[in-house]
Coordinates of C-alpha atoms in Angstrom, one line a residue:
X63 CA -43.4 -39.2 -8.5
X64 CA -43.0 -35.8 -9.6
X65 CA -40.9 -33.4 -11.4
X66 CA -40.8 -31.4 -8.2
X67 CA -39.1 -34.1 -6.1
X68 CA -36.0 -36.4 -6.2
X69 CA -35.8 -40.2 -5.5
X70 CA -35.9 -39.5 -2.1
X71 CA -39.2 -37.8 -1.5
X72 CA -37.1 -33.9 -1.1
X73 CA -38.5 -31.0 -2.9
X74 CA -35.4 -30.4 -5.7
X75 CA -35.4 -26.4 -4.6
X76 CA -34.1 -27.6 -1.2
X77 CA -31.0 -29.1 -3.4
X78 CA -30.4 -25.9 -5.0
X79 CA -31.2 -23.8 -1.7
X80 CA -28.5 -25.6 -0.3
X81 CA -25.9 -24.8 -3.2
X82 CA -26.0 -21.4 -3.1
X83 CA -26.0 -21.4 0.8
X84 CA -22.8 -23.2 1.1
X85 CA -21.7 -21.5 -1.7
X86 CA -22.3 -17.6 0.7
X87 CA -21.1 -19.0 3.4
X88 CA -17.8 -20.7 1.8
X89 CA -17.5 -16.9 0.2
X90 CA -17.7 -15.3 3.7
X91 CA -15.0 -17.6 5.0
X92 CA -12.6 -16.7 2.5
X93 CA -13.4 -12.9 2.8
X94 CA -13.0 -13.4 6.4
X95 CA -9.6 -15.6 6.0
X96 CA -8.0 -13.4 3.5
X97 CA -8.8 -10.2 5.4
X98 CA -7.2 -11.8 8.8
X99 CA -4.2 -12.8 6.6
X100 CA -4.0 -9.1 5.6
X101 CA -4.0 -8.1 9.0
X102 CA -1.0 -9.7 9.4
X103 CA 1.0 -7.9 7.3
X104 CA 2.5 -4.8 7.3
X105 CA 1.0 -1.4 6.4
X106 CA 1.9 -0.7 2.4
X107 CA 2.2 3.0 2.1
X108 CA 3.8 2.9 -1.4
X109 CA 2.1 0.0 -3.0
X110 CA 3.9 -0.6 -6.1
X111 CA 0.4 -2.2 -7.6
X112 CA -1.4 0.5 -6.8
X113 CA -3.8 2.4 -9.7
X114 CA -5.5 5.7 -10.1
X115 CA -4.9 9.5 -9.4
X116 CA -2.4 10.5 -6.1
X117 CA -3.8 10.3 -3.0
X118 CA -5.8 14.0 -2.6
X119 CA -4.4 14.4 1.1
X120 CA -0.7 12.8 1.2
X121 CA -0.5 14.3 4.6
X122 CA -3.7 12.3 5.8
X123 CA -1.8 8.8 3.9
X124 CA 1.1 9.1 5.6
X125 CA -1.0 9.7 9.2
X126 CA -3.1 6.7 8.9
X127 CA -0.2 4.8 8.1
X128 CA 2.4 4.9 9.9
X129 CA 0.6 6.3 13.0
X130 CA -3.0 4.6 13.5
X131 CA -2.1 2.6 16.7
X132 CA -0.9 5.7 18.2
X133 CA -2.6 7.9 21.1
X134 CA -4.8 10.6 19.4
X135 CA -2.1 13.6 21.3
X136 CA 0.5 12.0 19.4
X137 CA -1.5 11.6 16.5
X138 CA -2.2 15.4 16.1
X139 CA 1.4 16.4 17.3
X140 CA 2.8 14.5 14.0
X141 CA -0.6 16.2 11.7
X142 CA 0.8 19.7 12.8
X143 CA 4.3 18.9 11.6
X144 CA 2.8 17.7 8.6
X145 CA 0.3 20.2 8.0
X146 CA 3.0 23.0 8.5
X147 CA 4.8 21.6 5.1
X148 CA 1.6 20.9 3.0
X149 CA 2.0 23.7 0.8
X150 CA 5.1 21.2 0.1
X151 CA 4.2 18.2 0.1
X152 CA 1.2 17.9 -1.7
X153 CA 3.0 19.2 -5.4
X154 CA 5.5 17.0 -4.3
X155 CA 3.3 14.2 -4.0
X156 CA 2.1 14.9 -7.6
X157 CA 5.0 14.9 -8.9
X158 CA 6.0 11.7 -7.2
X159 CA 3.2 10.0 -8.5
X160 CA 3.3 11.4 -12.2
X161 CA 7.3 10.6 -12.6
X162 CA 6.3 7.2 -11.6
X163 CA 3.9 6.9 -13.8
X164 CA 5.9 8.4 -16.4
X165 CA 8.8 5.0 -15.6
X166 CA 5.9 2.9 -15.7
X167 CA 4.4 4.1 -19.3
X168 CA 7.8 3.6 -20.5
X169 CA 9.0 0.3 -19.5
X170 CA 5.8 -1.0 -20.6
X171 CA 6.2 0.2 -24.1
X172 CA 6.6 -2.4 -27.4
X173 CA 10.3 -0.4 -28.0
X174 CA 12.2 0.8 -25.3
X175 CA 13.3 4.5 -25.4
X176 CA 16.5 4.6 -23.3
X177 CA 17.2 7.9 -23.8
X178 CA 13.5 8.8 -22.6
X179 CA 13.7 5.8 -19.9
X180 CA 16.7 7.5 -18.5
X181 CA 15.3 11.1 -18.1
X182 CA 12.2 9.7 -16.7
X183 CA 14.2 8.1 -13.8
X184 CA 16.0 11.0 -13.4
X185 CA 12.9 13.1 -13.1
X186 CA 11.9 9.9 -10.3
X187 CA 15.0 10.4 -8.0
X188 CA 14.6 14.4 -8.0
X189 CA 11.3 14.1 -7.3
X190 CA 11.4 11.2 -4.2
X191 CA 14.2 13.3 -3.0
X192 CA 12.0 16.7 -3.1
X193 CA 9.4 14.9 -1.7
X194 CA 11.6 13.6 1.3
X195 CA 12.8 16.6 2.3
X196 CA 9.7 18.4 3.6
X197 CA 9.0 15.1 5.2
X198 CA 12.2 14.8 6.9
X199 CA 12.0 18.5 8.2
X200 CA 8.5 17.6 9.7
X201 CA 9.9 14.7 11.6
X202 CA 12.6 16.7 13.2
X203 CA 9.8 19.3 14.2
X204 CA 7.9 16.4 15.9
X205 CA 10.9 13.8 17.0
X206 CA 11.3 16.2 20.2
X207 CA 7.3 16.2 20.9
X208 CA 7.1 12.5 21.3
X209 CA 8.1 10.0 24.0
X210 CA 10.9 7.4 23.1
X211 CA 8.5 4.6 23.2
X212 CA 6.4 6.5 20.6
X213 CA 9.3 7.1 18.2
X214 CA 10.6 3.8 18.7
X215 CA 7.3 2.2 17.6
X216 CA 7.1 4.7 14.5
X217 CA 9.9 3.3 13.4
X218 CA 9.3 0.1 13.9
X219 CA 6.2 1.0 11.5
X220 CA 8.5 2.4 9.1
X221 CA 11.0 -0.6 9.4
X222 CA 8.2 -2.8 8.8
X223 CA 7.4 -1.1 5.2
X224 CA 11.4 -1.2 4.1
X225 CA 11.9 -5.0 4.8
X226 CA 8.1 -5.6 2.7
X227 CA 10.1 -3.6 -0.1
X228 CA 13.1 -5.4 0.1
X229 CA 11.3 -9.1 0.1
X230 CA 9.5 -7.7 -2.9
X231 CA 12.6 -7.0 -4.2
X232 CA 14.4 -10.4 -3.3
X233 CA 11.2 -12.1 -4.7
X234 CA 11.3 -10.5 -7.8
X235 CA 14.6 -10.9 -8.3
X236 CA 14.5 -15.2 -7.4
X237 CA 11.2 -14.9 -10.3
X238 CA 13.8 -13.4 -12.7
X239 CA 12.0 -9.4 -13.1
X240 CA 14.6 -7.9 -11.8
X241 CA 18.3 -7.6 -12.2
X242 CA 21.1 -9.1 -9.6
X243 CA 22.8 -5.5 -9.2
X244 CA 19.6 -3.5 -8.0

């Protein structure tokens, strides 16, 4: 017999041909399975875990968010409400995301500065509340555009995103990160 066959008579290359294509396909079920499982759950537009630079057009994030399943008339009723309060929204945005970022530098620092830790959060709450503004004014500029069965399903979107937060929250909390009071 030779080196180029098992006990069986096979060619050892079909034993490793094999291997590697169960190994593809058991990869393609789980990239299939995991992306069904994320369709199942709801749209994240704040993702705590998420890294890099802000989004480049918030305006276009918030769209594809919380309106994708929507008809494209309603679609571009809510980008020209948005688009009207760019020039806001975008420094806004920035500022969002770098006052988060400033929070996040400092809780993960060796020695907490509270002092510092305390302005940042400040700086966090200004900002979320600048940011919500021009995004509250562009709601009441659309609200009267669309049909009830439209605004009832945007909320539903946005409803969906606040109870994800607040099982974050409760999970956090029942792993111990996170104090009883917040």
């Amino acid at each position: 017999m030779s080196n180029t066959q098992n006990q069986r008579g096979r060619p050892i290359w079909i034993w490793g041909l094999l291997a590697v294509s169960l190994g593809i396909n058991m990869f393609l079920v789980g990239h299939w399975a995991g992306g069904r499982a994320a369709d199942n759950r709801p749209s994240r537009v704040f993702d705590a875990k998420r890294q890099g630079p802000p989004p480049q057009d918030l305006v276009r994030g918030v769209l594809m968010a919380f309106s994708a399943e929507l008809s494209k008339e309603d679609q571009r009723a809510i980008r020209q409400a948005l688009s009207s309060r760019r020039k806001a929204l975008v420094p806004q945005g920035r500022s969002l995301w770098e006052a988060q970022a400033k929070v996040d530098a400092l809780l993960r620092a060796e020695v907490i500065d509270k002092d510092a830790l305390r302005v940042a959060f400040q700086d966090l709450r200004q900002s979320t509340n600048a940011l919500q503004k021009p995004l509250h004014e562009a709601l009441i500029d659309v609200a009267g555009q669309l049909s009830p069965s439209v605004r009832n399903q945007l909320l539903d979107k946005i409803t969906a995103e606040r109870r994800a937060r607040r099982a974050d929250r409760r999970r956090i909390r029942r792993e111990g990160r996170l104090p009883p009071n917040n």
